[in-house]
Structure formats: structure tokens, C-alpha cells
PDB file of C-alpha atoms in Angstrom:
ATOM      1  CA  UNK Y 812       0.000   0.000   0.000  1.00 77.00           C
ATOM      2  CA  UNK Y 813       1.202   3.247  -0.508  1.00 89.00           C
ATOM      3  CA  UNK Y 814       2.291   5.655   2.845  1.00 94.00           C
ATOM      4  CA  UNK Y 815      -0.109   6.945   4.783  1.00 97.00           C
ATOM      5  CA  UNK Y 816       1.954   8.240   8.105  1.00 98.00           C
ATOM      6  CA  UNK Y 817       1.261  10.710  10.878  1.00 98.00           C
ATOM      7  CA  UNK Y 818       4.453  12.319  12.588  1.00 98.00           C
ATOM      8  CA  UNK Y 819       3.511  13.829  16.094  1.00 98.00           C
ATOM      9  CA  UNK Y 820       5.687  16.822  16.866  1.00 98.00           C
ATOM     10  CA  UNK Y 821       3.856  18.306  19.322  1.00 97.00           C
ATOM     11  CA  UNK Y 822       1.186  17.145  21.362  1.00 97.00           C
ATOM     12  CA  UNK Y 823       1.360  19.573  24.186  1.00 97.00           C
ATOM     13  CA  UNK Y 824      -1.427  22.216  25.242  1.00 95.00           C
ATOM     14  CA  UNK Y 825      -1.018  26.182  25.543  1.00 91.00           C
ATOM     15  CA  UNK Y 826       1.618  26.115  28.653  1.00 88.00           C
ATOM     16  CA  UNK Y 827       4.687  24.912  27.808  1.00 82.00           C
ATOM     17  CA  UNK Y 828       6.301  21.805  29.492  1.00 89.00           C
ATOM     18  CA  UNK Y 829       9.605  20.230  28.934  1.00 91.00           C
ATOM     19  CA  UNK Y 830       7.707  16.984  28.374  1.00 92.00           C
ATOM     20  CA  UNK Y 831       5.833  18.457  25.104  1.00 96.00           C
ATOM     21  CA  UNK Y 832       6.030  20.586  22.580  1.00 96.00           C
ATOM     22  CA  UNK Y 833       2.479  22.684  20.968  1.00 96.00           C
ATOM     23  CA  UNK Y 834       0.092  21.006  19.035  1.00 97.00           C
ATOM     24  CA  UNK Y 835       1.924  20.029  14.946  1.00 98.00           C
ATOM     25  CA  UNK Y 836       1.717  17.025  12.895  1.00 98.00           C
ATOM     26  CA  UNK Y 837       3.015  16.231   9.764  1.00 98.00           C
ATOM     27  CA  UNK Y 838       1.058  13.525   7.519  1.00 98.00           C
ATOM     28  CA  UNK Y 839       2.940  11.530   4.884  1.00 98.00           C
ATOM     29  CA  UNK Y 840       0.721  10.651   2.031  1.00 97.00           C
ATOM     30  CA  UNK Y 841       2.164   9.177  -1.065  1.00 94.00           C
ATOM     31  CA  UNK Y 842       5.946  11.456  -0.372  1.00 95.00           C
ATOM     32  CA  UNK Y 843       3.876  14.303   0.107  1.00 97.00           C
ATOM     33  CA  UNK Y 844       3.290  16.407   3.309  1.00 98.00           C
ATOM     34  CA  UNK Y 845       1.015  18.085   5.027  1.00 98.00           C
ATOM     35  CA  UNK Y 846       1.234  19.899   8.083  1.00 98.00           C
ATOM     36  CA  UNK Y 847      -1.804  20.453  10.402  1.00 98.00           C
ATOM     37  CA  UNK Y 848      -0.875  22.953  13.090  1.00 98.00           C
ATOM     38  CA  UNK Y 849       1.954  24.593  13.625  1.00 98.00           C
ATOM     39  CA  UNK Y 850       2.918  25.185  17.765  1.00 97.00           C
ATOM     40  CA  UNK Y 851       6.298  26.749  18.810  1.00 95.00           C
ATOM     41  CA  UNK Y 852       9.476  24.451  17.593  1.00 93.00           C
ATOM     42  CA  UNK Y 853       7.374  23.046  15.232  1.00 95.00           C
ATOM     43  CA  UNK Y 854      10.528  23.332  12.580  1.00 94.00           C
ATOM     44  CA  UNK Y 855      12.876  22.059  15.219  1.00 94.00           C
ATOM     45  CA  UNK Y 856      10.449  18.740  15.291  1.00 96.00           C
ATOM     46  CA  UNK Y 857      10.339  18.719  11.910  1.00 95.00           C
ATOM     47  CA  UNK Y 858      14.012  18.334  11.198  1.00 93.00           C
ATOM     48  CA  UNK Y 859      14.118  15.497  13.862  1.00 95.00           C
ATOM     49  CA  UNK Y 860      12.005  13.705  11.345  1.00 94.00           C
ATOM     50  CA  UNK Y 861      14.396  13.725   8.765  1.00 92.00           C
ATOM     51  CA  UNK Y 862      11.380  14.176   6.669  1.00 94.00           C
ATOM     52  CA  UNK Y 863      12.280  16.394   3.257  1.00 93.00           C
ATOM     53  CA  UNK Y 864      10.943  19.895   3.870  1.00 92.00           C
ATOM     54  CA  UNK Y 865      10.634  20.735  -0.084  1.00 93.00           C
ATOM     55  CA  UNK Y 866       7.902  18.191   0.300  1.00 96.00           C
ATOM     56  CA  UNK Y 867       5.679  20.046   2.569  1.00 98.00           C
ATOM     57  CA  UNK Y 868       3.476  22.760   0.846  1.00 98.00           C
ATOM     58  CA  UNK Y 869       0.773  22.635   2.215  1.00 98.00           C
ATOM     59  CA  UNK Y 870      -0.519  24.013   6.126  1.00 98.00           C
ATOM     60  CA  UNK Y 871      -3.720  23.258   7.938  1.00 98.00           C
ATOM     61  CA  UNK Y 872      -4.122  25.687  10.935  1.00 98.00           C
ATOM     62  CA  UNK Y 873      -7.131  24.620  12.992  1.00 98.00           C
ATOM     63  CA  UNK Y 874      -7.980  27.597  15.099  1.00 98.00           C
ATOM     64  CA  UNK Y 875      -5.505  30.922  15.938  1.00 98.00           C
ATOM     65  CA  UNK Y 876      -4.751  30.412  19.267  1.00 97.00           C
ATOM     66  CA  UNK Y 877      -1.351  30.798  20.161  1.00 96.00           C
ATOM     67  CA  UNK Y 878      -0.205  27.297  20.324  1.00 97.00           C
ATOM     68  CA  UNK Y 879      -1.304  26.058  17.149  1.00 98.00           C
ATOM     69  CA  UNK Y 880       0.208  28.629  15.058  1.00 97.00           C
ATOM     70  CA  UNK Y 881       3.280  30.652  16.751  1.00 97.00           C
ATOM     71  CA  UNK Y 882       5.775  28.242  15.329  1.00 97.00           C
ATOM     72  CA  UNK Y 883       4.763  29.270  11.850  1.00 97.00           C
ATOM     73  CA  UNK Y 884       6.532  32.995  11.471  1.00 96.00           C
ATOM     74  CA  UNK Y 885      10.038  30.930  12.025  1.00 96.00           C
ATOM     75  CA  UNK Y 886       8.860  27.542   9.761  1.00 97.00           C
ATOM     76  CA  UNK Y 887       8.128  30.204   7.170  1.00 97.00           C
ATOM     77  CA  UNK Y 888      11.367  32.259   7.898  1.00 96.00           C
ATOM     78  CA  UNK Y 889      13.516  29.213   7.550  1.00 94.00           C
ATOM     79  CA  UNK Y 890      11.985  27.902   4.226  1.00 96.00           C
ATOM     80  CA  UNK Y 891      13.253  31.130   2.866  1.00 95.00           C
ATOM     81  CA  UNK Y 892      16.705  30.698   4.231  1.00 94.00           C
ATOM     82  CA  UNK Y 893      16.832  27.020   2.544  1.00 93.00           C
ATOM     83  CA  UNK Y 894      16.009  29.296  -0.911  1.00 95.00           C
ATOM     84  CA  UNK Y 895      12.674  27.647  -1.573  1.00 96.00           C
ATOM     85  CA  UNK Y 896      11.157  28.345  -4.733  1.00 96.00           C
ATOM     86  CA  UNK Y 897       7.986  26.746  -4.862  1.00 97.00           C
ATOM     87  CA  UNK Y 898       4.480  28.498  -3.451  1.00 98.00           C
ATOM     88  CA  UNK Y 899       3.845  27.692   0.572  1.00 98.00           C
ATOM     89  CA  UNK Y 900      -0.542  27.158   1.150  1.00 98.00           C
ATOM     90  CA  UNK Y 901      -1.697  27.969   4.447  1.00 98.00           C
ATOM     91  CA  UNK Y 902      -5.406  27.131   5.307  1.00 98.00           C
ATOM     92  CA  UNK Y 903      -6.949  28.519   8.495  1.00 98.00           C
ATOM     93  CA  UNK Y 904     -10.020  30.339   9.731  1.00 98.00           C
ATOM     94  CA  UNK Y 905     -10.324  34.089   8.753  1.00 97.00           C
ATOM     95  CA  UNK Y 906      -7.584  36.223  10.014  1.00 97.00           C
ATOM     96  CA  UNK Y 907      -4.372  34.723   9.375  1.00 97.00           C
ATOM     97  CA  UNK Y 908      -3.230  36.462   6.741  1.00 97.00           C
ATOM     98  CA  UNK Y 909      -4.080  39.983   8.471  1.00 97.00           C
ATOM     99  CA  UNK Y 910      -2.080  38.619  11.277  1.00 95.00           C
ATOM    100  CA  UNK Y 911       0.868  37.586   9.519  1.00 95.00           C
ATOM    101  CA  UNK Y 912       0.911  40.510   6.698  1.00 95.00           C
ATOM    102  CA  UNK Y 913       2.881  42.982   8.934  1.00 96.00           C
ATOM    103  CA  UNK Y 914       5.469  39.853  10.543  1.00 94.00           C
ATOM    104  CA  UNK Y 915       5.935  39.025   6.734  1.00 95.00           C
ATOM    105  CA  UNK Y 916       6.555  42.241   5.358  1.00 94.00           C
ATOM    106  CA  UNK Y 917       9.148  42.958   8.260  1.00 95.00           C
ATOM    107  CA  UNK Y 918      11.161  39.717   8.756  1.00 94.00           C
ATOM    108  CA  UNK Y 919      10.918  38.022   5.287  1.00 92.00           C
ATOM    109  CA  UNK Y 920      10.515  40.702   2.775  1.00 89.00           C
ATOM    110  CA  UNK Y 921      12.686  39.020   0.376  1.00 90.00           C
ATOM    111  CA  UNK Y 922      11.348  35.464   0.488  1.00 95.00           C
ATOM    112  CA  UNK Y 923      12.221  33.901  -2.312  1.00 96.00           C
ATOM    113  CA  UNK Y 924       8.770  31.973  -2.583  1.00 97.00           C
ATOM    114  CA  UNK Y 925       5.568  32.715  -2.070  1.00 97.00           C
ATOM    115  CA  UNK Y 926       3.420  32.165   1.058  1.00 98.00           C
ATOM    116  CA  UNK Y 927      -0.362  31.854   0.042  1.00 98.00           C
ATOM    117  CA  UNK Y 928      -3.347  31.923   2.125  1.00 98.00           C
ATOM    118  CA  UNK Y 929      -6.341  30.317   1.885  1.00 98.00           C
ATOM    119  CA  UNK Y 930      -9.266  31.779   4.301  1.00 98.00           C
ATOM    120  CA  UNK Y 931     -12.034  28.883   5.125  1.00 98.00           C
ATOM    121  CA  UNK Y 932     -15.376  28.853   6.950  1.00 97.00           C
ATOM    122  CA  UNK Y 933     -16.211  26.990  10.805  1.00 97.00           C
ATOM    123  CA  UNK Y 934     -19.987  26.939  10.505  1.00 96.00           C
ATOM    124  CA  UNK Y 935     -19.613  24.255   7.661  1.00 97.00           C
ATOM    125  CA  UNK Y 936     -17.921  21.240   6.333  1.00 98.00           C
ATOM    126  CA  UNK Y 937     -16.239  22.765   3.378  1.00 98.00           C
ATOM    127  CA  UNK Y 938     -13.479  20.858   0.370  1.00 98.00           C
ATOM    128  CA  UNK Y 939     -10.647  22.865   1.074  1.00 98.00           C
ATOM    129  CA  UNK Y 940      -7.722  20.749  -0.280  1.00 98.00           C
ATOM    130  CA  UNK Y 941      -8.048  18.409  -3.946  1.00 98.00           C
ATOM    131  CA  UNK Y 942      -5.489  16.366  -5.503  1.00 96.00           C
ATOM    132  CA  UNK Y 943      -5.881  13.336  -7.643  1.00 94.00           C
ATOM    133  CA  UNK Y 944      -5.468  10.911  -4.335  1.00 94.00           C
ATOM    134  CA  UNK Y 945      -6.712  12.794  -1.428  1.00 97.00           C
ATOM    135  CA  UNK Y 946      -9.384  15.415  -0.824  1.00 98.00           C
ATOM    136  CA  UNK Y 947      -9.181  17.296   2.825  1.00 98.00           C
ATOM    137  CA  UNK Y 948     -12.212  18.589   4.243  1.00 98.00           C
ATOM    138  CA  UNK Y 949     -13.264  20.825   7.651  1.00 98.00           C
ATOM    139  CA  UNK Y 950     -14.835  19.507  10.215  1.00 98.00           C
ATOM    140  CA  UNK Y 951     -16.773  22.082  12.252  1.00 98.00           C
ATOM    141  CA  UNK Y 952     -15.667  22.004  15.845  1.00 98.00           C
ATOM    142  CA  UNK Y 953     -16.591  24.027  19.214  1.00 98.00           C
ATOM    143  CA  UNK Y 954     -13.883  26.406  20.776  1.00 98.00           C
ATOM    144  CA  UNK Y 955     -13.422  29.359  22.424  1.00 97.00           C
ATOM    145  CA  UNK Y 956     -13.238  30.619  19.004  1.00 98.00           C
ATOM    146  CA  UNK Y 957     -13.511  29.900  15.196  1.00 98.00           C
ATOM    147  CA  UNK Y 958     -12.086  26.031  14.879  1.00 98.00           C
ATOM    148  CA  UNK Y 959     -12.285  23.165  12.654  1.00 98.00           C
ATOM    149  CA  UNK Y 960     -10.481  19.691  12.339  1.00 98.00           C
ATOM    150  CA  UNK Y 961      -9.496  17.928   9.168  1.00 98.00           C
ATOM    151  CA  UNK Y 962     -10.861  14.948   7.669  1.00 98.00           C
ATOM    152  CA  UNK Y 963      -7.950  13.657   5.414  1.00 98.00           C
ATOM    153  CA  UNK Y 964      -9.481  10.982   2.836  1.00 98.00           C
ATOM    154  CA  UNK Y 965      -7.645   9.383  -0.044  1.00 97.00           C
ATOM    155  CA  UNK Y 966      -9.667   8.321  -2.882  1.00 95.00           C
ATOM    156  CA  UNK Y 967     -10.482   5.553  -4.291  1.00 91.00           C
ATOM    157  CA  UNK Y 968      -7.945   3.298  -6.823  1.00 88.00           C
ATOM    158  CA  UNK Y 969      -9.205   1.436  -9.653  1.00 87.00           C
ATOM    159  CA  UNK Y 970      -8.928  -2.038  -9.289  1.00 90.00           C
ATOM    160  CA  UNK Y 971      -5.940  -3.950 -10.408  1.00 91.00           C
ATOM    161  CA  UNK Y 972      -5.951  -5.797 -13.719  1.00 92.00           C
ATOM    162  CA  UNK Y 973      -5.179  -9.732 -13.763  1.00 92.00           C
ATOM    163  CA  UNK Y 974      -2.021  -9.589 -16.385  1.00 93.00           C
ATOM    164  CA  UNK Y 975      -3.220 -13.119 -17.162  1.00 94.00           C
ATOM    165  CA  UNK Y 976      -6.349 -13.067 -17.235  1.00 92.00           C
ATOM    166  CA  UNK Y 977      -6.856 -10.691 -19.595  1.00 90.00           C
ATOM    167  CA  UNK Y 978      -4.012 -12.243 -21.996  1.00 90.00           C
ATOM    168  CA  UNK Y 979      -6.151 -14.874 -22.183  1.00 90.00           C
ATOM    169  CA  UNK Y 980      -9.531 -13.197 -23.230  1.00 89.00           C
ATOM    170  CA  UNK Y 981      -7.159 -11.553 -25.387  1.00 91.00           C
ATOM    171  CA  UNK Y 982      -8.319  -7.942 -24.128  1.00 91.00           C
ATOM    172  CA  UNK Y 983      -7.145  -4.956 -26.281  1.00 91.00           C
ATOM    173  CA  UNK Y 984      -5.295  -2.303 -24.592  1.00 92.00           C
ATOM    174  CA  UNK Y 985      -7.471   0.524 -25.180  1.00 91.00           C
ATOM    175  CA  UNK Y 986     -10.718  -1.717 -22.920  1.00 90.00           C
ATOM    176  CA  UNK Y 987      -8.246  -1.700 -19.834  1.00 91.00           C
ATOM    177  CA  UNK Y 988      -9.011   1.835 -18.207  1.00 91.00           C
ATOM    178  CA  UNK Y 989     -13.416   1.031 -18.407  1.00 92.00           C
ATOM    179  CA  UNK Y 990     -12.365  -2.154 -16.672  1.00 90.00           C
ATOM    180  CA  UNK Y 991     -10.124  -1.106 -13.992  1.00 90.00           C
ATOM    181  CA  UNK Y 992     -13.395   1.158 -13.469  1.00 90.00           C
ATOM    182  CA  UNK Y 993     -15.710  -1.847 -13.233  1.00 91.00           C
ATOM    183  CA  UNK Y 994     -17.034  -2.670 -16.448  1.00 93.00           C
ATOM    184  CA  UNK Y 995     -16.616  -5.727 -17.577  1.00 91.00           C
ATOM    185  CA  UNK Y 996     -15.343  -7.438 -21.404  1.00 89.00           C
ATOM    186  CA  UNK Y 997     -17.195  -8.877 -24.048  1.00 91.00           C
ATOM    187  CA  UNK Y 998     -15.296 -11.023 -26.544  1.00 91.00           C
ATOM    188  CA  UNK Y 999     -15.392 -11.361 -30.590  1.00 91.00           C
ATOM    189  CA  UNK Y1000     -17.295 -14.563 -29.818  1.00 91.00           C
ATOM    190  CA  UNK Y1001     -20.467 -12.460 -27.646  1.00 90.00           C
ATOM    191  CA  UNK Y1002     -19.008 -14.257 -24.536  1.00 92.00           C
ATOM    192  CA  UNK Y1003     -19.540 -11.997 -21.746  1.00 94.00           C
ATOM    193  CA  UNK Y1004     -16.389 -11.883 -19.099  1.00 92.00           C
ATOM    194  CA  UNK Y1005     -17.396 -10.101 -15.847  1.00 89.00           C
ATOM    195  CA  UNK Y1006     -15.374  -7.564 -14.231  1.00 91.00           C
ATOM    196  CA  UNK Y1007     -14.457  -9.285 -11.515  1.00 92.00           C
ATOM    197  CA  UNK Y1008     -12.448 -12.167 -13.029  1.00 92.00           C
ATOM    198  CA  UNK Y1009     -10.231  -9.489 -15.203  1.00 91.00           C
ATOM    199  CA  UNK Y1010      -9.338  -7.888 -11.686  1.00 92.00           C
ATOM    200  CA  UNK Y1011      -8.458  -7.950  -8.185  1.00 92.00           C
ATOM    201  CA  UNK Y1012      -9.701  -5.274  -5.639  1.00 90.00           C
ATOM    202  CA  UNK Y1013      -7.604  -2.316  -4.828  1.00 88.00           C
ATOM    203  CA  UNK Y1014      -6.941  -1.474  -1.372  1.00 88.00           C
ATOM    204  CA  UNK Y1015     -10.053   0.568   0.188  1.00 92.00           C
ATOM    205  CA  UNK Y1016      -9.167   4.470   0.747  1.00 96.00           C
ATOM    206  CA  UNK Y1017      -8.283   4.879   4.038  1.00 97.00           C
ATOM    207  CA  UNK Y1018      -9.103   8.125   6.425  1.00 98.00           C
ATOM    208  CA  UNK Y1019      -7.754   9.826   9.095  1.00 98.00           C
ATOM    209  CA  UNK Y1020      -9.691  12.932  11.250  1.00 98.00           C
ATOM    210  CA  UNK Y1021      -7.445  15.122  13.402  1.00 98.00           C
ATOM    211  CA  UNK Y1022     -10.215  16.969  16.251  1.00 98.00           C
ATOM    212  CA  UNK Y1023      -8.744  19.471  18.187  1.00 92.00           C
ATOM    213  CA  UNK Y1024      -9.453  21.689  20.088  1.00 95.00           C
ATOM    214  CA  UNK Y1025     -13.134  21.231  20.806  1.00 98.00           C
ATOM    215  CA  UNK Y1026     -15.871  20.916  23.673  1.00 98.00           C
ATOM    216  CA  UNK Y1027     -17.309  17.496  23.364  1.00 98.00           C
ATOM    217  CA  UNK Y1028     -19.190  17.760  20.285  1.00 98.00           C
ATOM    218  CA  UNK Y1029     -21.221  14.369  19.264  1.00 98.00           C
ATOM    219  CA  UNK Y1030     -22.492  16.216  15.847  1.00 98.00           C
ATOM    220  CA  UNK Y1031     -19.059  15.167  14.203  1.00 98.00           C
ATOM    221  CA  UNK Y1032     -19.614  11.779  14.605  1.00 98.00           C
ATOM    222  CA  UNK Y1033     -21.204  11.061  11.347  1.00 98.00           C
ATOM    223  CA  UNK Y1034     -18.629  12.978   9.419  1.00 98.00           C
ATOM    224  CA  UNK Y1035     -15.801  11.046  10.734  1.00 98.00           C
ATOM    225  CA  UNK Y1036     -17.789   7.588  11.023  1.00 98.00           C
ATOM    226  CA  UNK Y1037     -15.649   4.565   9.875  1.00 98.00           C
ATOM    227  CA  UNK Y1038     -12.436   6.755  10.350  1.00 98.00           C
ATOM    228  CA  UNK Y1039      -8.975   4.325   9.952  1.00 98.00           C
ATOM    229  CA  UNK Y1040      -7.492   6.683  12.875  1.00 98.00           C
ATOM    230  CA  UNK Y1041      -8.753   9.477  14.685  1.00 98.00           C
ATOM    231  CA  UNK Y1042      -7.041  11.914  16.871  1.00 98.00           C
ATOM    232  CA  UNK Y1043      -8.541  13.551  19.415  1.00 98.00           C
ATOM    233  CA  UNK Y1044      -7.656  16.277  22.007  1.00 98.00           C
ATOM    234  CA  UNK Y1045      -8.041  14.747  25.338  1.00 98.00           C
ATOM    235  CA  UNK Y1046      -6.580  17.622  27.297  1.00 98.00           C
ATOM    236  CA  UNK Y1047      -8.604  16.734  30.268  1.00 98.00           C
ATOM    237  CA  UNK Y1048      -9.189  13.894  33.177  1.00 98.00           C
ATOM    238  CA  UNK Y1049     -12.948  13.065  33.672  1.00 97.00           C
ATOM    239  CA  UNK Y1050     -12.106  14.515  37.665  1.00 97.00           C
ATOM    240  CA  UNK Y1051     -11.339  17.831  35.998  1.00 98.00           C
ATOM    241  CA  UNK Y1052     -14.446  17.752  33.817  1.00 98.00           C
ATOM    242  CA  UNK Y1053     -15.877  21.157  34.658  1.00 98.00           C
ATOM    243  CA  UNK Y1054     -12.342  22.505  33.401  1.00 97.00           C
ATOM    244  CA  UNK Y1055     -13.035  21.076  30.159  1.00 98.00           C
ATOM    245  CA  UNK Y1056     -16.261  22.864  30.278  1.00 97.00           C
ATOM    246  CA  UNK Y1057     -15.029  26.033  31.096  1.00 97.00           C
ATOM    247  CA  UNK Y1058     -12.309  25.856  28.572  1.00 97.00           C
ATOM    248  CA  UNK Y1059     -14.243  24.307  25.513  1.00 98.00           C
ATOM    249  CA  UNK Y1060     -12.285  21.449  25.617  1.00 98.00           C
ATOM    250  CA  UNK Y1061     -12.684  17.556  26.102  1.00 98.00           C
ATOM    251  CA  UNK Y1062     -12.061  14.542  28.210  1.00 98.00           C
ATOM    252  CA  UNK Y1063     -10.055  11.566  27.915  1.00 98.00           C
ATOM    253  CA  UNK Y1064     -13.105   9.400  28.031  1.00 98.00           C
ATOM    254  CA  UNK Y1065     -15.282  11.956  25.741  1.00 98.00           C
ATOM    255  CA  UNK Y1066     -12.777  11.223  23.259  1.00 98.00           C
ATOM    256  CA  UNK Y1067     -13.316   7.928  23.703  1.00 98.00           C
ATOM    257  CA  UNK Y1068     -16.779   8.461  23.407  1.00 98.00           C
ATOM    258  CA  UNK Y1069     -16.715  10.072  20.044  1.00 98.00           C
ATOM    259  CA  UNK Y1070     -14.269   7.365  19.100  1.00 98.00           C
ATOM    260  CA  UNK Y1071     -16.993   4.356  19.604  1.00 98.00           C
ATOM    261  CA  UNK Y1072     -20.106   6.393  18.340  1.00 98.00           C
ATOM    262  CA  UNK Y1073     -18.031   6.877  15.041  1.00 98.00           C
ATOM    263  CA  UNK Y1074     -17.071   3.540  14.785  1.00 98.00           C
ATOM    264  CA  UNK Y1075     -12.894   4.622  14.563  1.00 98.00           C
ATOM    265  CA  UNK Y1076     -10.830   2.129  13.811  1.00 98.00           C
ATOM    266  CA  UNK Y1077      -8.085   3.371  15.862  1.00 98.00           C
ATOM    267  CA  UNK Y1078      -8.130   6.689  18.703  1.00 98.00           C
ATOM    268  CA  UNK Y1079      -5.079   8.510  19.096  1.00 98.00           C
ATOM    269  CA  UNK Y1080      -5.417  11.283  21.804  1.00 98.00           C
ATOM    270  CA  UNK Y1081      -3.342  14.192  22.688  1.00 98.00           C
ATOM    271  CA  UNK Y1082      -3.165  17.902  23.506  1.00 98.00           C
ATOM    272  CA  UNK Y1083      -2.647  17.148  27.085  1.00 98.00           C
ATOM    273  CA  UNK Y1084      -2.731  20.089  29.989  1.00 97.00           C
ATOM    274  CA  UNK Y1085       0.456  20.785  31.483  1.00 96.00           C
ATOM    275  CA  UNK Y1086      -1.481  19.686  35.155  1.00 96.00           C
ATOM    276  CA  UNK Y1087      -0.529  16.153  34.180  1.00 96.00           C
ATOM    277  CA  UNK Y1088       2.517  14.750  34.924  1.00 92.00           C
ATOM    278  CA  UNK Y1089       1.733  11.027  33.941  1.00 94.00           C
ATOM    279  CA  UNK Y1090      -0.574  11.090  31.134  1.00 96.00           C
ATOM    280  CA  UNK Y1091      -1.083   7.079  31.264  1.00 97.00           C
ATOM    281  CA  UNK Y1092      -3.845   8.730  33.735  1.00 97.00           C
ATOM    282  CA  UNK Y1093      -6.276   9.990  30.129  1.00 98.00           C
ATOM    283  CA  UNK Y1094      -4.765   6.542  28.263  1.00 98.00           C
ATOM    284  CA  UNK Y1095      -6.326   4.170  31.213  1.00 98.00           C
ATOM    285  CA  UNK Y1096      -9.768   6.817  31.124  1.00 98.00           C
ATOM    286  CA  UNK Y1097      -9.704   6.238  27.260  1.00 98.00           C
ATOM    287  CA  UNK Y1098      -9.013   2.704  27.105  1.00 98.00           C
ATOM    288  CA  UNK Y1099     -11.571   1.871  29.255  1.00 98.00           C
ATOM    289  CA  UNK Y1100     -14.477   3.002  26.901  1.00 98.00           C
ATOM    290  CA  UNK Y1101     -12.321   1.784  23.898  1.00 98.00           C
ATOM    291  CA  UNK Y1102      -9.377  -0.502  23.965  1.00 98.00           C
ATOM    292  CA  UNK Y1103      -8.096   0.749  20.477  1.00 98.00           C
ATOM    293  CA  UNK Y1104      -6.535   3.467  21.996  1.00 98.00           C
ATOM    294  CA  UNK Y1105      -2.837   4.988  21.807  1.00 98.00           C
ATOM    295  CA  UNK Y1106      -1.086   8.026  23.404  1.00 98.00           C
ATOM    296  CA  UNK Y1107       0.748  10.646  21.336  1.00 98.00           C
ATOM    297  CA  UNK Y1108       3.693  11.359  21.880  1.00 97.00           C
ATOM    298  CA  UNK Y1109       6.921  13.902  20.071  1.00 97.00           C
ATOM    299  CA  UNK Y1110       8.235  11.708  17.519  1.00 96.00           C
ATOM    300  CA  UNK Y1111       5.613   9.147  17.521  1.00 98.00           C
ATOM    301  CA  UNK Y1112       4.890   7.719  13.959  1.00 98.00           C
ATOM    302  CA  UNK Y1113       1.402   6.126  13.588  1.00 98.00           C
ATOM    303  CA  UNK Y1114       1.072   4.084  10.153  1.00 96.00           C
ATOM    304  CA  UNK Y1115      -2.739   4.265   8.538  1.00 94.00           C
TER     305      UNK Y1115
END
């Protein structure tokens, strides 16, 4: 199959520990990268990954709050110093780019690229990312402010033809692409030869929904239902539940909640408060509700 990875570089919350960094992943799909929040040393994680930077060109910011996007005036600054050439995307609620405008103009007013960005809606699930394998899409979250998470979903592959079989029907070249697509073959001789004996099934797409940060917030269940992974901010213990309240954000076992009604294949929770010196605490809340369950952690690489 081809790779479908999530890096963890940070999986810290808004105070700074030594044990985290802020909230930034970086998904391999297919040798390209994507970056979904960008917290303080978010570059410094990134080089630890030995991943190829002139890969990444694309950046999903989730809300603008401090620790999901303060690491992304150096990330940009640094690109430039490297002499990138190629256009940098940056997707994020309204506001970025007024943010940014005045940092950009005064640090890096001679980048040799260009940074581009791309203003989406919260109220909505919205498209905001197409390529011929994978189409990103927002999913609407509750915060203190503007938010959404990112349902990453690759597209379906035509199935594979059966070299063999279809030297034997003796199918012409130019009948290969309708029957990859499902159609099937009809020879000279009126014999009809069904799709499913010139090919073998491709690998189904595979998903993966990064939530964070959010109150709990059932209505995205049916958006992310049948997810391969799922990360979810757990910054919270169920004893500190009216924090999570206050704050907009969620449990260990809400996550776990949303992780069962959706029918997730795999949970993955993070953004942890700084309170918690042993997070094995929110994993043992988590896996309680369901077992499927795995911490993040810096340098962490989860396969989908």
C-alpha cells in the first residue's frame, strides 16, 4: 500500500512543558506532506524527522490560538533561508493572513517563494484541499473561538488488472481503463467476461480525522464515522471535567466516546494540559471506553 503516516511533533497544550512541545503534525501521504498545526518548535520537530521539507506545501491551521500557530513565522522564515522556490498554502479560519501581513513584510521581505493563504469557513464542512489521491475537508468544531479539524481521505484506486487473465480473453489495450473502473469485457465470440475475473480489488481508501481543540461535540460523529485513525484532544481527566467545560475542551473518556459512536478504527489522543505529569492517567480513562486506543507522543509515527 502506498504511505499513509502521521508524525507527532507536538502534542502539548497552551503552557509549555519540557515533556511536550504545541500542538503540529506532519502527515505523509504518497511522499507528500502536510502539516496540520503549527505550535512553537514546530521546525525544530520537523528536522528530527528527517522528513524532506521541499515536500511540505501545504498548512492546515485549525484555530488561531497561540499554540497552534506561533511556530509558523520561524517555519516560514527558515523555508526562505533554505532558498525555496515553490508556493507555501496555508489554510486557516479568517484572520491569518491579516495577522501575519505585517510579521511578513518585516522579517521576510525578500522570500524567495511565495506564502499563500487560503481563508475557510467553521460553521460548515467545506473541500478545502483536492489532488488526484486525497481530498481534505473541515470539520466544524466548538472552541473558544472559530475552529475546525481535518478529515484527510484518499480516494479511491481502480482495481488492479489480472495480467493473465486478460491475456487470455485476449483484451485490447485501449478496454483496460473502463475495466479497472468496473465494467466488464465482451469477446469477438459475444461471450460476456465479468469484471471481476479481469481484476483484483484495490486497497479501500483509508481516512484519518485530526479533532482538536473542541468541547465534546457528538455532531461530528457522522462525518468522521468509519475513520482508519482518529485523533482527538483529550486535554482533560474526567475529575477535571468542569475545566473542560469552562475551557471548551474535552475529556479523555469523551474522546473515547466520540471514538466508539463513530465507529474509529483506531483513537489517538493528545493535547494534554500541562497539570498532568503522567498522562497514562487519560490513556487508562480512554481505554476503558475503547481498547483501540494509543497516546501521542513527540516523535511518535502512527502508520494508517
Amino acid at each position: 500500500m502506498e504511505k499513509f503516516e502521521i508524525h507527532i511533533l507536538g502534542c502539548g497544550s497552551a503552557l509549555p512543558t519540557t515533556r511536550h512541545f504545541s500542538s503540529s503534525q506532519v502527515l505523509n501521504i504518497r511522499e507528500k506532506l502536510f502539516m496540520i498545526d503549527c505550535g512553537e518548535g514546530a521546525q525544530i520537530q520537523l528536522r528530527k524527522t528527517r522528513l524532506k521539507f521541499s515536500r511540505l506545501n501545504h498548512i492546515f491551521i485549525s484555530h488561531l490560538h497561540g499554540d497552534h500557530c506561533f511556530g509558523l513565522m520561524g517555519l516560514i522564515s527558515t523555508f526562505g533561508l533554505l532558498g525555496r522556490t515553490a508556493d507555501l498554502h496555508v489554510h486557516s479560519p479568517a484572520g491569518l493572513e491579516e495577522l501575519f501581513a505585517p510579521q511578513l513584510d518585516y522579517f521576510c521581505k525578500n522570500l524567495p517563494y511565495k506564502v499563500v493563504f487560503h481563508a475557510f469557513g467553521t460553521a460548515e464542512s467545506a473541500i478545502i484541499y483536492e489532488d488526484k489521491s486525497l481530498v481534505v475537508t473541515t470539520i466544524p468544531l466548538r472552541h473558544r473561538i472559530p475552529c475546525c479539524g481535518f478529515l484527510f481521505a484518499e480516494k479511491r484506486v481502480p482495481d488492479h488488472i489480472l495480467r493473465d487473465m486478460v491475456e487470455f480473453y485476449h483484451v485490447p489495450t485501449f478496454e483496460l481503463n473502463r475495466i479497472k473502473n468496473g465494467a466488464g469485457y465482451t469477446t469477438p465470440e459475444g461471450e460476456f467476461i465479468p469484471h471481476e475475473r479481469l481484476t483484483r480489488p484495490s486497497a479501500p481508501p483509508r481516512k484519518y480525522a485530526y479533532c482538536s481543540d473542541t468541547i465534546y461535540h457528538p455532531a461530528i460523529v457522522e462525518q468522521i464515522k468509519g475513520v482508519d485513525l482518529l485523533f482527538h484532544e483529550s486535554t482533560f481527566s474526567k475529575r477535571d471535567l468542569p475545566r473542560a467545560k469552562e475551557t471548551y475542551h474535552t475529556t479523555a473518556e469523551q474522546a473515547a466516546q466520540i471514538a466508539l459512536a463513530a465507529e474509529a478504527k483506531q483513537l489517538l489522543i493528545g493535547h494534554f494540559s500541562a497539570r498532568y505529569e503522567d498522562e497514562n492517567l487519560l490513556l487508562q480513562e480512554a481505554t476503558a471506553l475503547f481498547p483501540h486506543t494509543q497516546l501521542a507522543r513527540e516523535a511518535l509515527c502512527v502508520e494508517v
